[in-house]
Coordinates of C-alpha atoms in Angstrom, one line a residue:
M19 CA 11.0 33.3 55.3
A20 CA 11.9 29.7 54.8
V21 CA 15.5 28.9 55.6
G22 CA 17.4 26.2 53.7
I23 CA 18.2 23.2 55.9
T24 CA 20.7 20.4 55.3
C25 CA 19.6 16.8 54.9
W26 CA 21.7 16.0 58.0
T27 CA 19.8 18.6 60.0
V28 CA 16.5 16.9 59.1
F29 CA 17.7 13.5 60.1
V30 CA 19.2 14.7 63.4
L31 CA 15.9 16.4 64.3
L32 CA 14.0 13.2 63.4
G33 CA 16.4 10.8 65.1
V34 CA 17.1 9.1 61.8
S35 CA 20.7 7.9 61.1
Q36 CA 20.3 6.9 57.4
N37 CA 22.6 8.4 54.8
C38 CA 20.7 11.0 52.9
F39 CA 22.9 11.3 49.8
A40 CA 21.9 9.5 46.7
E41 CA 24.1 6.5 46.5
E42 CA 25.9 6.0 43.2
A43 CA 25.0 2.3 43.2
N44 CA 21.3 3.1 43.4
V45 CA 21.5 5.6 40.5
A46 CA 23.6 3.2 38.4
Y47 CA 21.1 0.4 39.1
H48 CA 18.2 2.6 38.0
L49 CA 19.9 3.8 34.8
R50 CA 20.5 0.2 33.7
H51 CA 16.7 -0.1 33.2
F52 CA 16.6 3.0 30.9
L53 CA 19.3 2.1 28.3
G54 CA 17.0 1.3 25.4
V55 CA 15.0 3.6 23.1
R56 CA 11.5 4.0 24.6
H57 CA 9.5 5.4 21.7
P58 CA 6.5 4.2 19.8
E59 CA 8.5 4.1 16.6
A60 CA 11.5 2.3 18.1
P61 CA 12.5 -1.1 16.5
S62 CA 11.3 -2.9 19.7
N63 CA 8.7 -2.1 22.3
K64 CA 10.7 -4.1 24.9
P65 CA 12.7 -1.2 26.4
L66 CA 9.5 0.8 27.0
T67 CA 7.7 -2.1 28.5
E68 CA 10.6 -3.1 30.8
A69 CA 11.0 0.5 31.9
R70 CA 7.3 0.6 32.9
D71 CA 7.6 -2.6 34.9
Y72 CA 10.7 -1.4 36.7
I73 CA 9.2 1.9 37.8
K74 CA 6.1 0.0 39.1
E75 CA 8.2 -2.5 40.9
Q76 CA 10.3 0.3 42.5
F77 CA 7.3 2.2 43.7
K78 CA 5.8 -0.8 45.3
Q79 CA 9.1 -1.7 47.0
Y80 CA 9.3 1.8 48.5
G81 CA 5.9 1.4 50.0
L82 CA 4.1 3.8 47.7
D83 CA 0.5 3.1 46.6
L84 CA 0.7 2.3 42.9
E85 CA -1.8 3.8 40.5
I86 CA -1.9 3.7 36.7
N87 CA -3.4 6.5 34.5
Q88 CA -4.0 4.9 31.2
F89 CA -4.7 7.1 28.1
T90 CA -4.5 7.1 24.4
T91 CA -2.9 9.8 22.1
D92 CA -2.1 10.2 18.4
I93 CA 1.3 9.3 17.0
Y94 CA 2.3 9.7 13.3
T95 CA 4.1 6.6 12.1
N96 CA 5.1 6.1 8.5
S97 CA 3.1 9.2 7.6
Q98 CA 0.0 7.7 9.1
E99 CA -1.9 8.7 12.2
N100 CA -2.2 6.0 14.8
S101 CA -3.7 5.8 18.2
V102 CA -1.2 4.7 20.8
A103 CA -1.9 3.6 24.4
G104 CA 0.2 5.1 27.2
E105 CA 0.6 4.6 30.9
N106 CA 1.4 7.4 33.4
I107 CA 2.7 5.6 36.6
V108 CA 1.8 7.2 39.9
G109 CA 3.3 6.4 43.3
V110 CA 1.3 7.9 46.1
A111 CA 2.8 8.7 49.6
R112 CA -0.4 9.5 51.5
G113 CA -0.3 12.3 54.1
H114 CA -2.3 12.4 57.3
A115 CA -3.1 16.1 57.8
G116 CA -4.9 16.9 54.6
G117 CA -2.4 19.5 53.4
P118 CA -2.0 20.5 49.7
V119 CA -0.6 17.8 47.4
L120 CA 3.1 17.9 46.2
L121 CA 4.4 16.2 43.1
V122 CA 7.8 15.1 41.7
G123 CA 7.7 13.9 38.1
A124 CA 9.7 13.0 35.0
D125 CA 9.0 11.6 31.5
Y126 CA 10.2 8.0 31.2
D127 CA 9.9 7.6 27.4
S128 CA 12.6 8.9 25.0
N129 CA 12.8 10.5 21.5
L130 CA 14.6 8.9 18.6
E131 CA 17.5 11.2 18.3
Q132 CA 19.1 11.5 21.8
S133 CA 20.6 9.2 24.3
P134 CA 17.9 7.4 26.3
L135 CA 20.0 7.9 29.4
E136 CA 20.4 11.6 28.9
N137 CA 16.8 12.3 28.0
N138 CA 15.2 11.3 30.2
G139 CA 16.5 8.2 31.9
A140 CA 18.6 10.3 34.3
G141 CA 15.6 12.4 35.3
V142 CA 13.6 9.3 36.1
A143 CA 16.5 7.8 38.0
A144 CA 16.7 11.0 40.1
M145 CA 12.9 10.9 40.7
L146 CA 13.2 7.3 41.9
E147 CA 16.0 8.2 44.2
V148 CA 13.9 11.0 45.7
A149 CA 11.0 8.6 46.2
R150 CA 13.2 6.0 47.8
S151 CA 14.9 8.5 50.2
Y152 CA 11.7 10.2 51.1
M153 CA 9.9 7.0 51.9
A154 CA 12.8 5.6 53.8
V155 CA 12.7 8.7 56.1
T156 CA 9.0 9.0 56.4
R157 CA 8.4 5.3 57.1
Q158 CA 10.4 5.6 60.4
Q159 CA 9.8 8.5 62.8
Y160 CA 8.3 11.1 60.5
R161 CA 4.6 11.6 60.1
R162 CA 3.7 12.8 56.6
A163 CA 1.4 15.8 56.7
S164 CA 0.7 16.2 53.0
T165 CA 0.4 13.6 50.2
V166 CA 3.3 13.5 47.8
L167 CA 3.0 12.1 44.3
F168 CA 5.8 10.6 42.3
V169 CA 4.9 10.4 38.7
A170 CA 6.5 8.9 35.6
F171 CA 4.9 10.4 32.5
D172 CA 4.6 8.4 29.3
L173 CA 4.6 9.6 25.6
N174 CA 5.9 13.1 25.7
T175 CA 4.7 13.8 22.2
K176 CA 5.8 17.4 22.4
E177 CA 9.4 16.1 22.0
Y178 CA 8.4 14.0 19.0
E179 CA 7.1 16.9 16.9
N180 CA 8.8 18.3 13.8
T181 CA 7.9 20.9 11.3
R182 CA 5.8 18.6 9.1
V183 CA 3.5 16.8 11.6
R184 CA 1.8 17.4 14.9
Y185 CA 1.1 14.7 17.5
G186 CA -1.7 14.3 20.1
P187 CA -1.4 15.6 23.7
P188 CA 1.4 14.1 25.8
G189 CA 1.0 11.9 28.8
S190 CA 1.4 14.8 31.3
Y191 CA -1.6 16.6 29.7
H192 CA -3.8 13.5 30.1
F193 CA -2.5 13.0 33.7
L194 CA -3.5 16.5 34.7
H195 CA -7.0 16.2 33.2
Q196 CA -7.9 12.6 33.9
W197 CA -6.1 11.8 37.1
L198 CA -4.7 14.8 39.1
W199 CA -7.7 17.2 38.8
P200 CA -10.2 14.7 40.2
F201 CA -7.6 13.6 42.9
I202 CA -7.3 17.1 44.2
N203 CA -11.1 17.5 44.1
Q204 CA -10.9 20.0 41.3
S205 CA -9.5 22.7 43.5
V206 CA -6.2 24.6 43.0
D207 CA -6.2 25.1 46.8
N208 CA -5.4 21.4 47.2
F209 CA -2.3 21.5 45.1
A210 CA 1.0 22.9 46.5
G211 CA 3.1 22.4 43.4
A212 CA 4.9 20.1 40.9
I213 CA 8.7 19.7 40.5
I214 CA 9.5 18.4 37.0
L215 CA 12.9 16.8 36.0
D216 CA 13.7 16.8 32.3
S217 CA 17.3 16.4 31.0
I218 CA 19.5 17.1 34.0
T219 CA 23.0 15.8 33.1
R220 CA 24.4 17.9 30.3
F221 CA 27.1 20.3 31.5
S222 CA 30.1 22.1 30.0
T223 CA 32.6 24.5 31.4
E224 CA 33.6 25.7 27.9
N225 CA 32.8 29.3 26.9
S226 CA 29.8 29.7 24.6
S227 CA 28.6 26.2 25.3
Q228 CA 25.3 27.6 26.4
H229 CA 23.1 28.9 23.6
L230 CA 20.7 31.7 24.4
P231 CA 17.9 31.9 21.9
R232 CA 16.4 35.1 20.5
G233 CA 14.4 36.9 23.2
F234 CA 16.3 35.4 26.1
E235 CA 17.8 38.7 27.0
T236 CA 14.2 40.2 27.3
A237 CA 12.6 37.2 29.0
F238 CA 15.3 36.6 31.6
R239 CA 17.2 39.8 32.0
E240 CA 19.0 39.0 35.3
A241 CA 19.9 35.5 34.3
N242 CA 21.0 36.6 30.8
Q243 CA 23.4 39.1 32.4
E244 CA 24.8 36.5 34.8
I245 CA 25.2 33.8 32.1
R246 CA 26.9 36.1 29.7
T247 CA 29.2 37.5 32.4
R248 CA 30.4 33.9 33.1
G249 CA 31.2 33.4 29.4
K250 CA 28.0 31.6 28.4
K251 CA 29.2 28.4 30.1
G252 CA 26.8 25.5 30.4
D253 CA 27.8 24.9 34.0
F254 CA 24.4 25.2 35.6
L255 CA 21.0 23.6 36.1
A256 CA 18.2 25.9 35.1
L257 CA 15.1 26.2 37.4
F258 CA 12.2 27.6 35.4
S259 CA 9.4 29.0 37.5
T260 CA 6.5 31.5 37.2
G261 CA 5.9 34.5 39.3
S262 CA 3.0 33.2 41.3
S263 CA 3.4 33.1 45.1
A264 CA 3.0 29.3 45.3
A265 CA 5.6 28.7 42.5
Q266 CA 8.0 31.1 44.1
H267 CA 7.7 29.5 47.5
L268 CA 8.5 26.2 45.8
A269 CA 11.4 27.7 43.9
R270 CA 12.9 29.4 46.9
T271 CA 12.8 26.2 48.9
I272 CA 14.6 24.3 46.2
I273 CA 17.2 27.0 45.7
A274 CA 18.0 27.2 49.5
N275 CA 18.4 23.5 49.8
Y276 CA 20.5 23.2 46.7
N277 CA 22.9 25.9 47.7
E278 CA 23.5 24.1 51.1
D279 CA 25.5 21.4 49.2
P280 CA 29.2 22.2 48.6
K281 CA 28.9 20.8 45.1
A282 CA 26.6 23.6 44.2
S283 CA 29.7 25.9 43.8
K284 CA 30.6 23.9 40.7
L285 CA 27.2 23.0 39.4
R286 CA 25.2 26.1 40.2
L287 CA 21.5 26.6 40.1
Q288 CA 20.2 29.4 37.8
E289 CA 16.6 30.5 38.3
L290 CA 14.7 31.5 35.2
R291 CA 11.5 33.2 36.2
V292 CA 8.8 33.3 33.4
L293 CA 7.0 36.6 33.9
T294 CA 3.8 37.4 32.0
N295 CA 4.8 41.1 31.4
R296 CA 7.9 40.1 29.4
S297 CA 8.1 38.8 25.9
V298 CA 9.8 35.4 25.7
G299 CA 10.5 35.2 21.9
D300 CA 12.2 32.0 20.8
S301 CA 13.0 31.3 24.5
L302 CA 9.5 29.7 24.7
H303 CA 11.0 26.6 23.0
M304 CA 13.3 26.1 26.0
F305 CA 10.4 25.1 28.3
N306 CA 7.2 24.6 26.4
H307 CA 7.7 20.9 25.6
Q308 CA 8.1 19.7 29.2
A309 CA 5.5 18.5 31.6
Q310 CA 5.4 21.7 33.8
F311 CA 4.1 23.7 30.9
H312 CA 0.7 21.9 31.1
F313 CA 0.5 22.8 34.8
W314 CA 1.1 26.5 33.9
T315 CA -1.5 26.5 31.1
F316 CA -4.0 24.1 32.8
Q317 CA -7.6 24.9 31.7
P318 CA -10.0 22.0 32.5
S319 CA -13.0 24.1 31.5
D320 CA -13.8 27.7 30.6
E321 CA -12.4 28.7 33.9
P322 CA -8.5 28.6 33.8
M323 CA -6.8 27.0 36.7
S324 CA -3.0 27.5 36.5
L325 CA -1.2 25.1 38.8
P326 CA 2.2 26.0 40.4
A327 CA 5.1 24.0 38.9
V328 CA 8.8 24.4 38.4
L329 CA 11.2 22.7 35.9
L330 CA 14.7 21.5 36.6
T331 CA 16.7 21.1 33.3
D332 CA 20.1 21.5 31.7
T333 CA 18.3 23.2 28.8
D334 CA 18.8 20.1 26.6
V335 CA 19.5 21.0 23.0
Y336 CA 20.4 24.6 23.9
R337 CA 23.6 23.3 25.5
K338 CA 26.7 21.7 24.0
S339 CA 27.7 18.9 26.4
G340 CA 31.3 18.6 27.6
E341 CA 30.8 14.8 28.0
V342 CA 29.4 13.2 24.9
C343 CA 27.2 10.1 25.4
E344 CA 26.2 8.4 22.2
E345 CA 22.8 6.9 21.9
D346 CA 24.0 3.4 22.9
C347 CA 26.6 4.4 25.5
S348 CA 26.8 2.2 28.6
V349 CA 25.9 3.3 32.2
E350 CA 29.6 3.2 33.1
V351 CA 30.5 5.6 30.3
F352 CA 27.5 7.8 31.0
L353 CA 28.1 8.2 34.8
T354 CA 31.0 10.5 34.8
Q355 CA 31.9 12.3 38.0
T356 CA 30.0 15.4 36.9
R357 CA 26.9 13.5 36.1
Q358 CA 27.1 11.6 39.4
D359 CA 27.4 14.9 41.3
A360 CA 24.5 16.4 39.4
L361 CA 22.2 13.4 40.1
G362 CA 23.3 13.4 43.8
L363 CA 22.7 17.1 44.1
V364 CA 19.2 16.9 42.5
S365 CA 18.2 13.9 44.6
T366 CA 19.4 15.2 47.9
T367 CA 18.0 18.7 47.2
L368 CA 14.5 17.5 46.3
T369 CA 14.3 15.1 49.3
N370 CA 15.3 17.9 51.6
A371 CA 12.8 20.3 49.9
L372 CA 9.9 17.8 50.3
L373 CA 10.7 17.3 54.0
Q374 CA 11.0 21.1 54.6
L375 CA 7.7 21.8 52.8
Q376 CA 6.1 19.1 55.0
T377 CA 7.3 20.8 58.2
A378 CA 6.7 24.4 57.2
G379 CA 3.7 26.1 58.7
G380 CA 3.1 23.6 61.5
G381 CA 2.4 20.5 59.6
S382 CA 1.2 21.9 56.3
T383 CA 3.2 23.1 53.3
G384 CA 2.8 26.7 54.5
L385 CA 1.9 27.8 51.0
T386 CA -0.4 30.6 50.4
V387 CA -2.6 30.0 47.4
A388 CA -3.8 33.0 45.4
P389 CA -7.6 33.6 45.2
A390 CA -9.4 32.1 42.3
F391 CA -9.7 35.4 40.4
V392 CA -6.0 36.0 40.6
V393 CA -5.2 32.5 39.4
S394 CA -7.6 33.0 36.4
T395 CA -5.9 36.3 35.5
L396 CA -2.5 34.7 35.7
V397 CA -3.3 31.7 33.5
A398 CA -5.1 34.0 31.0
S399 CA -1.9 36.1 30.8
I400 CA 0.2 33.0 30.3
L401 CA -2.0 31.7 27.5
V402 CA -1.7 35.0 25.7
L403 CA 2.0 35.3 26.3
F404 CA 2.7 31.8 24.8
N405 CA 0.2 32.1 22.0
W406 CA -1.5 29.0 23.4

């Protein structure tokens, strides 16, 4: 069984003296580039364009190979359907041993209603910090076994939808079909898992600040009991995963490393395992509009190929925030101590997890991938469960 290791343990073993914790200055600097509304219907396209340029620049500075996945999707503007061009930005840290590919990703656009920092500028900032820290370590004395991808997804149309109109597929869907599937040679065996960050800074210690939708008690029995026992406080990060062996290996590695940090006692991690033998009810809407959902329901042809993925989120609109950040709030106002702790926890945890997954199993990720017929059965069950 994999054992959680601290960041400092990794650095001591590797002979690296660099500070592993995400520095507040780096996070604040990243966030300054995600202040504006990054949406096709925003008054100006400048914030979206500048965010794209900044992510590309950072990836190149870290030493990642930069690749762009260009796509088009449909957006409804002024009651008319328009085709809009998007860019998924990929930073590739190439491995040397041919192990299965790992991925850390976040949407870099925003919707029109929420703070651009909260959803999802902070998720992108954390992803950039993980990329920076990971590359800083592996450029020195650490030989990367497996390729790691850092991906900024564009145009999450699933978060633009309302009851009147439907939009085209989001950027994460196009990335999977157009870029990732060919990159892993159209084989699920070549993919170790994706870690998706979507809204990770909304917390509250007030009772009943966490809304649990209809069906939550059935879909997540153990988590439901724990959350209710604690007064339904929004004092945790949710880790959504599926029951596959690969997804569970990924989830366990993240949980073990997260809980090594003393701050985890205040901002705990709550696993929410989506099982195909349980009805999810309205709880589906807690996790079906983020990028990991397209990994779970991936079906490039008649043969379904569900890919392992987990989602880290504060549950977004299902939680009342204890620290309100208006749409145009500054980075200084946004970065409260709680949010700094959350971003540091996530960044450190995922850096540690990537390093541990690289060293497990003698240079590979140590993941056991289910046979193709098991994967097909799993994704078929998921598609039925979610009415996909």
